[in-house]
């Protein structure tokens, strides 16, 4: 079964410093990986995805993620954090289901990012 | 362009009542998903629709939950005889297809509170 783990409930970082939000996955077959961000009382916003190709994926708001097949990880990164980046971040993996074609997402438990001025 | 919309944004209901939650996907998106977000369970898949294919209902937690999608567009999630454990935020998402490369776009959610 597909699964995603986000080992940190919360990550604290000072504004201007680099940030990393960790994600590891377990899938059968090729992994299709996604990062979403959720601001308070809002739905999830798509940040970036890895389907194939370059291991370093660039996304919205200056975020990027590095796919590492040997470590089964897909960590989210940003070189310089902003206070406005403070939010709840979800890593997700596509679960093709028994038919191989559902596209539903399996989410990690989420990591709260707190960026302090 | 317009994103995914959901209504109502908040719903408070008494235990035992039925509720209907509505989702309007992005125009042209053929795939539609329902998820539930709760403190104890995180984000859970409930059901998905793709075109005229039979929906994948594998995530529905009980037979009190059902959903339909009319005309390949608007979807309604119905919860019968609501229980307190049904309290959660119900999120709808749509994508161009169920193909692996297509990201899902989420609506703002409906916060359901069962008293």
mmCIF file of C-alpha atoms in Angstrom:
data_model
loop_
_atom_site.group_PDB
_atom_site.id
_atom_site.type_symbol
_atom_site.label_atom_id
_atom_site.label_comp_id
_atom_site.label_asym_id
_atom_site.label_seq_id
_atom_site.Cartn_x
_atom_site.Cartn_y
_atom_site.Cartn_z
ATOM 1 C CA UNK A 1 0.000 0.000 0.000
ATOM 2 C CA UNK A 2 1.120 3.518 -0.715
ATOM 3 C CA UNK A 3 2.019 5.696 2.244
ATOM 4 C CA UNK A 4 3.619 9.003 3.078
ATOM 5 C CA UNK A 5 5.349 10.082 6.260
ATOM 6 C CA UNK A 6 6.131 13.566 7.455
ATOM 7 C CA UNK A 7 8.277 12.977 10.525
ATOM 8 C CA UNK A 8 8.044 16.503 11.932
ATOM 9 C CA UNK A 9 4.817 17.942 13.305
ATOM 10 C CA UNK A 10 6.342 21.407 13.335
ATOM 11 C CA UNK A 11 9.359 23.133 11.855
ATOM 12 C CA UNK A 12 10.570 26.461 13.206
ATOM 13 C CA UNK A 13 12.896 28.674 11.229
ATOM 14 C CA UNK A 14 13.991 32.300 11.333
ATOM 15 C CA UNK A 15 13.077 34.564 8.464
ATOM 16 C CA UNK A 16 15.815 34.646 5.847
ATOM 17 C CA UNK A 17 17.149 31.232 6.767
ATOM 18 C CA UNK A 18 16.776 28.164 4.549
ATOM 19 C CA UNK A 19 13.956 25.776 5.367
ATOM 20 C CA UNK A 20 13.405 22.069 4.846
ATOM 21 C CA UNK A 21 10.188 20.142 5.403
ATOM 22 C CA UNK A 22 10.760 16.408 5.270
ATOM 23 C CA UNK A 23 8.744 13.749 3.490
ATOM 24 C CA UNK A 24 9.372 10.068 2.892
ATOM 25 C CA UNK A 25 7.207 7.732 0.891
ATOM 26 C CA UNK A 26 6.488 4.078 0.257
ATOM 27 C CA UNK A 27 5.019 3.097 -3.098
ATOM 28 C CA UNK A 28 4.845 0.194 -5.462
ATOM 29 C CA UNK A 29 5.833 1.280 -8.920
ATOM 30 C CA UNK A 30 6.822 4.765 -9.967
ATOM 31 C CA UNK A 31 6.184 7.453 -7.373
ATOM 32 C CA UNK A 32 4.159 10.509 -8.312
ATOM 33 C CA UNK A 33 4.708 13.022 -5.536
ATOM 34 C CA UNK A 34 3.106 16.330 -4.644
ATOM 35 C CA UNK A 35 3.420 19.137 -2.124
ATOM 36 C CA UNK A 36 0.468 21.246 -1.041
ATOM 37 C CA UNK A 37 0.224 24.187 1.349
ATOM 38 C CA UNK A 38 -2.768 25.117 3.490
ATOM 39 C CA UNK A 39 -3.229 28.540 5.014
ATOM 40 C CA UNK A 40 -5.648 28.956 7.948
ATOM 41 C CA UNK A 41 -9.280 28.377 6.981
ATOM 42 C CA UNK A 42 -8.338 27.826 3.353
ATOM 43 C CA UNK A 43 -8.233 24.849 1.032
ATOM 44 C CA UNK A 44 -5.042 23.218 -0.159
ATOM 45 C CA UNK A 45 -2.917 25.010 -2.731
ATOM 46 C CA UNK A 46 -0.704 23.071 -5.121
ATOM 47 C CA UNK A 47 3.011 23.896 -4.798
ATOM 48 C CA UNK A 48 4.876 21.422 -6.970
ATOM 49 C CA UNK A 49 5.050 17.845 -8.211
ATOM 50 C CA UNK A 50 7.509 15.192 -9.254
ATOM 51 C CA UNK A 51 6.460 12.873 -12.038
ATOM 52 C CA UNK A 52 9.681 12.088 -13.882
ATOM 53 C CA UNK A 53 12.840 13.792 -15.028
ATOM 54 C CA UNK A 54 15.070 16.074 -12.981
ATOM 55 C CA UNK A 55 15.273 15.215 -9.315
ATOM 56 C CA UNK A 56 15.098 18.885 -8.328
ATOM 57 C CA UNK A 57 11.630 20.251 -8.944
ATOM 58 C CA UNK A 58 10.830 23.949 -8.767
ATOM 59 C CA UNK A 59 7.398 25.213 -7.814
ATOM 60 C CA UNK A 60 5.382 28.176 -6.643
ATOM 61 C CA UNK A 61 6.508 30.906 -4.228
ATOM 62 C CA UNK A 62 10.195 29.985 -4.553
ATOM 63 C CA UNK A 63 9.768 26.463 -3.193
ATOM 64 C CA UNK A 64 11.573 23.466 -4.571
ATOM 65 C CA UNK A 65 11.738 19.800 -3.711
ATOM 66 C CA UNK A 66 14.378 17.155 -4.189
ATOM 67 C CA UNK A 67 13.377 13.651 -5.186
ATOM 68 C CA UNK A 68 15.751 11.005 -3.845
ATOM 69 C CA UNK A 69 14.877 7.528 -4.997
ATOM 70 C CA UNK A 70 17.452 5.685 -2.909
ATOM 71 C CA UNK A 71 16.253 7.366 0.278
ATOM 72 C CA UNK A 72 12.587 7.375 -0.835
ATOM 73 C CA UNK A 73 12.371 11.029 0.124
ATOM 74 C CA UNK A 74 10.850 14.146 -1.348
ATOM 75 C CA UNK A 75 11.869 17.002 0.952
ATOM 76 C CA UNK A 76 10.484 20.493 0.414
ATOM 77 C CA UNK A 77 13.008 23.320 0.508
ATOM 78 C CA UNK A 78 13.304 27.059 0.204
ATOM 79 C CA UNK A 79 16.594 28.995 0.274
ATOM 80 C CA UNK A 80 15.236 31.945 2.258
ATOM 81 C CA UNK A 81 12.102 31.683 4.388
ATOM 82 C CA UNK A 82 9.489 34.421 4.685
ATOM 83 C CA UNK A 83 7.113 35.017 7.584
ATOM 84 C CA UNK A 84 4.296 34.632 5.051
ATOM 85 C CA UNK A 85 5.429 31.051 4.393
ATOM 86 C CA UNK A 86 4.046 30.088 7.802
ATOM 87 C CA UNK A 87 1.359 27.496 7.067
ATOM 88 C CA UNK A 88 0.562 23.780 7.100
ATOM 89 C CA UNK A 89 2.370 21.733 4.464
ATOM 90 C CA UNK A 90 1.265 18.372 3.110
ATOM 91 C CA UNK A 91 3.219 15.854 1.116
ATOM 92 C CA UNK A 92 1.169 13.444 -0.991
ATOM 93 C CA UNK A 93 1.654 10.449 -3.238
ATOM 94 C CA UNK A 94 -0.647 9.319 -5.976
ATOM 95 C CA UNK A 95 -2.370 6.016 -5.329
ATOM 96 C CA UNK A 96 -3.391 4.414 -8.601
ATOM 97 C CA UNK A 97 -5.739 2.028 -6.809
ATOM 98 C CA UNK A 98 -6.686 -1.450 -7.894
ATOM 99 C CA UNK A 99 -7.706 -0.268 -11.338
ATOM 100 C CA UNK A 100 -4.434 1.569 -11.825
ATOM 101 C CA UNK A 101 -6.208 4.732 -12.805
ATOM 102 C CA UNK A 102 -7.796 6.505 -9.846
ATOM 103 C CA UNK A 103 -5.300 9.273 -9.266
ATOM 104 C CA UNK A 104 -6.402 9.684 -5.659
ATOM 105 C CA UNK A 105 -3.873 11.155 -3.277
ATOM 106 C CA UNK A 106 -2.544 9.695 -0.058
ATOM 107 C CA UNK A 107 -1.436 12.493 2.253
ATOM 108 C CA UNK A 108 1.074 12.739 5.030
ATOM 109 C CA UNK A 109 -0.068 14.035 8.389
ATOM 110 C CA UNK A 110 1.140 17.544 7.626
ATOM 111 C CA UNK A 111 3.920 19.731 9.004
ATOM 112 C CA UNK A 112 3.317 23.155 10.465
ATOM 113 C CA UNK A 113 5.953 25.610 9.351
ATOM 114 C CA UNK A 114 6.507 28.575 11.639
ATOM 115 C CA UNK A 115 8.752 31.338 10.318
ATOM 116 C CA UNK A 116 9.689 33.926 12.914
ATOM 117 C CA UNK A 117 10.821 37.475 12.127
ATOM 118 C CA UNK B 1 -10.221 31.749 -13.902
ATOM 119 C CA UNK B 2 -12.714 30.441 -11.369
ATOM 120 C CA UNK B 3 -11.454 27.791 -9.020
ATOM 121 C CA UNK B 4 -13.254 24.980 -7.269
ATOM 122 C CA UNK B 5 -16.157 26.269 -5.211
ATOM 123 C CA UNK B 6 -17.953 24.585 -2.357
ATOM 124 C CA UNK B 7 -21.114 25.362 -0.444
ATOM 125 C CA UNK B 8 -21.983 25.917 2.259
ATOM 126 C CA UNK B 9 -18.712 27.090 3.786
ATOM 127 C CA UNK B 10 -19.971 26.129 7.235
ATOM 128 C CA UNK B 11 -22.719 23.777 8.303
ATOM 129 C CA UNK B 12 -23.922 23.060 11.810
ATOM 130 C CA UNK B 13 -26.397 20.225 12.153
ATOM 131 C CA UNK B 14 -27.930 18.125 14.860
ATOM 132 C CA UNK B 15 -26.997 14.524 15.284
ATOM 133 C CA UNK B 16 -29.253 12.307 13.214
ATOM 134 C CA UNK B 17 -30.014 14.875 10.524
ATOM 135 C CA UNK B 18 -29.035 14.504 6.867
ATOM 136 C CA UNK B 19 -26.733 17.014 5.181
ATOM 137 C CA UNK B 20 -25.784 17.777 1.588
ATOM 138 C CA UNK B 21 -22.504 19.361 0.592
ATOM 139 C CA UNK B 22 -22.002 20.793 -2.871
ATOM 140 C CA UNK B 23 -18.946 21.090 -5.090
ATOM 141 C CA UNK B 24 -18.533 22.985 -8.369
ATOM 142 C CA UNK B 25 -15.320 21.870 -10.079
ATOM 143 C CA UNK B 26 -13.182 23.907 -12.424
ATOM 144 C CA UNK B 27 -14.779 24.041 -15.844
ATOM 145 C CA UNK B 28 -13.369 21.384 -18.148
ATOM 146 C CA UNK B 29 -12.017 19.203 -15.354
ATOM 147 C CA UNK B 30 -13.240 15.668 -15.812
ATOM 148 C CA UNK B 31 -12.017 14.216 -12.527
ATOM 149 C CA UNK B 32 -13.568 15.159 -9.191
ATOM 150 C CA UNK B 33 -12.513 14.019 -5.723
ATOM 151 C CA UNK B 34 -13.887 14.319 -2.204
ATOM 152 C CA UNK B 35 -11.596 14.251 0.820
ATOM 153 C CA UNK B 36 -12.190 14.714 4.521
ATOM 154 C CA UNK B 37 -9.872 16.559 6.867
ATOM 155 C CA UNK B 38 -10.149 15.959 10.577
ATOM 156 C CA UNK B 39 -7.825 16.388 13.529
ATOM 157 C CA UNK B 40 -7.601 12.722 14.344
ATOM 158 C CA UNK B 41 -7.433 11.278 10.836
ATOM 159 C CA UNK B 42 -5.671 13.918 8.770
ATOM 160 C CA UNK B 43 -6.654 14.069 5.110
ATOM 161 C CA UNK B 44 -8.609 11.055 3.889
ATOM 162 C CA UNK B 45 -9.806 10.195 0.414
ATOM 163 C CA UNK B 46 -13.534 9.536 0.223
ATOM 164 C CA UNK B 47 -14.670 9.130 -3.381
ATOM 165 C CA UNK B 48 -13.765 10.126 -6.905
ATOM 166 C CA UNK B 49 -15.531 10.523 -10.232
ATOM 167 C CA UNK B 50 -14.028 10.385 -13.698
ATOM 168 C CA UNK B 51 -16.253 11.091 -16.659
ATOM 169 C CA UNK B 52 -18.892 8.427 -17.141
ATOM 170 C CA UNK B 53 -16.931 5.710 -15.356
ATOM 171 C CA UNK B 54 -18.220 4.122 -12.194
ATOM 172 C CA UNK B 55 -17.039 6.156 -9.184
ATOM 173 C CA UNK B 56 -14.368 4.832 -6.847
ATOM 174 C CA UNK B 57 -16.176 4.710 -3.496
ATOM 175 C CA UNK B 58 -13.440 2.868 -1.667
ATOM 176 C CA UNK B 59 -12.831 5.669 0.837
ATOM 177 C CA UNK B 60 -16.382 6.182 2.057
ATOM 178 C CA UNK B 61 -16.379 5.384 5.798
ATOM 179 C CA UNK B 62 -19.891 3.965 6.007
ATOM 180 C CA UNK B 63 -23.064 3.456 3.995
ATOM 181 C CA UNK B 64 -24.404 6.696 5.465
ATOM 182 C CA UNK B 65 -22.130 8.491 2.999
ATOM 183 C CA UNK B 66 -22.982 8.796 -0.675
ATOM 184 C CA UNK B 67 -22.142 11.109 -3.532
ATOM 185 C CA UNK B 68 -23.292 11.813 -7.017
ATOM 186 C CA UNK B 69 -22.085 13.883 -9.901
ATOM 187 C CA UNK B 70 -24.684 15.205 -12.287
ATOM 188 C CA UNK B 71 -23.893 15.941 -15.893
ATOM 189 C CA UNK B 72 -20.215 15.407 -15.328
ATOM 190 C CA UNK B 73 -19.922 18.664 -13.410
ATOM 191 C CA UNK B 74 -21.460 19.534 -10.040
ATOM 192 C CA UNK B 75 -21.158 16.967 -7.265
ATOM 193 C CA UNK B 76 -23.117 16.503 -4.057
ATOM 194 C CA UNK B 77 -21.861 14.605 -1.028
ATOM 195 C CA UNK B 78 -24.691 13.417 1.220
ATOM 196 C CA UNK B 79 -24.316 12.236 4.784
ATOM 197 C CA UNK B 80 -27.368 10.582 6.283
ATOM 198 C CA UNK B 81 -28.115 10.342 9.982
ATOM 199 C CA UNK B 82 -25.069 12.406 10.889
ATOM 200 C CA UNK B 83 -22.941 11.422 13.851
ATOM 201 C CA UNK B 84 -20.562 13.536 15.902
ATOM 202 C CA UNK B 85 -17.575 11.721 14.402
ATOM 203 C CA UNK B 86 -18.639 13.096 11.004
ATOM 204 C CA UNK B 87 -17.545 16.559 12.139
ATOM 205 C CA UNK B 88 -14.700 17.561 9.834
ATOM 206 C CA UNK B 89 -13.797 19.766 6.900
ATOM 207 C CA UNK B 90 -14.924 18.229 3.636
ATOM 208 C CA UNK B 91 -12.722 19.174 0.705
ATOM 209 C CA UNK B 92 -13.502 18.814 -2.954
ATOM 210 C CA UNK B 93 -10.847 18.765 -5.668
ATOM 211 C CA UNK B 94 -10.832 18.534 -9.429
ATOM 212 C CA UNK B 95 -8.231 17.801 -12.076
ATOM 213 C CA UNK B 96 -8.074 17.652 -15.838
ATOM 214 C CA UNK B 97 -7.959 13.868 -15.671
ATOM 215 C CA UNK B 98 -6.936 11.067 -13.384
ATOM 216 C CA UNK B 99 -3.680 10.722 -15.257
ATOM 217 C CA UNK B 100 -0.679 10.645 -12.998
ATOM 218 C CA UNK B 101 0.748 13.980 -14.068
ATOM 219 C CA UNK B 102 -2.330 16.016 -13.297
ATOM 220 C CA UNK B 103 -2.374 17.910 -10.032
ATOM 221 C CA UNK B 104 -5.603 18.367 -8.143
ATOM 222 C CA UNK B 105 -7.043 21.771 -7.353
ATOM 223 C CA UNK B 106 -8.893 22.073 -4.089
ATOM 224 C CA UNK B 107 -11.873 24.105 -3.018
ATOM 225 C CA UNK B 108 -12.015 26.015 0.286
ATOM 226 C CA UNK B 109 -13.928 23.225 1.993
ATOM 227 C CA UNK B 110 -17.133 22.873 3.991
ATOM 228 C CA UNK B 111 -16.710 22.783 7.734
ATOM 229 C CA UNK B 112 -19.312 20.393 9.144
ATOM 230 C CA UNK B 113 -20.116 20.438 12.841
ATOM 231 C CA UNK B 114 -22.488 17.830 14.226
ATOM 232 C CA UNK B 115 -23.903 18.745 17.644
#
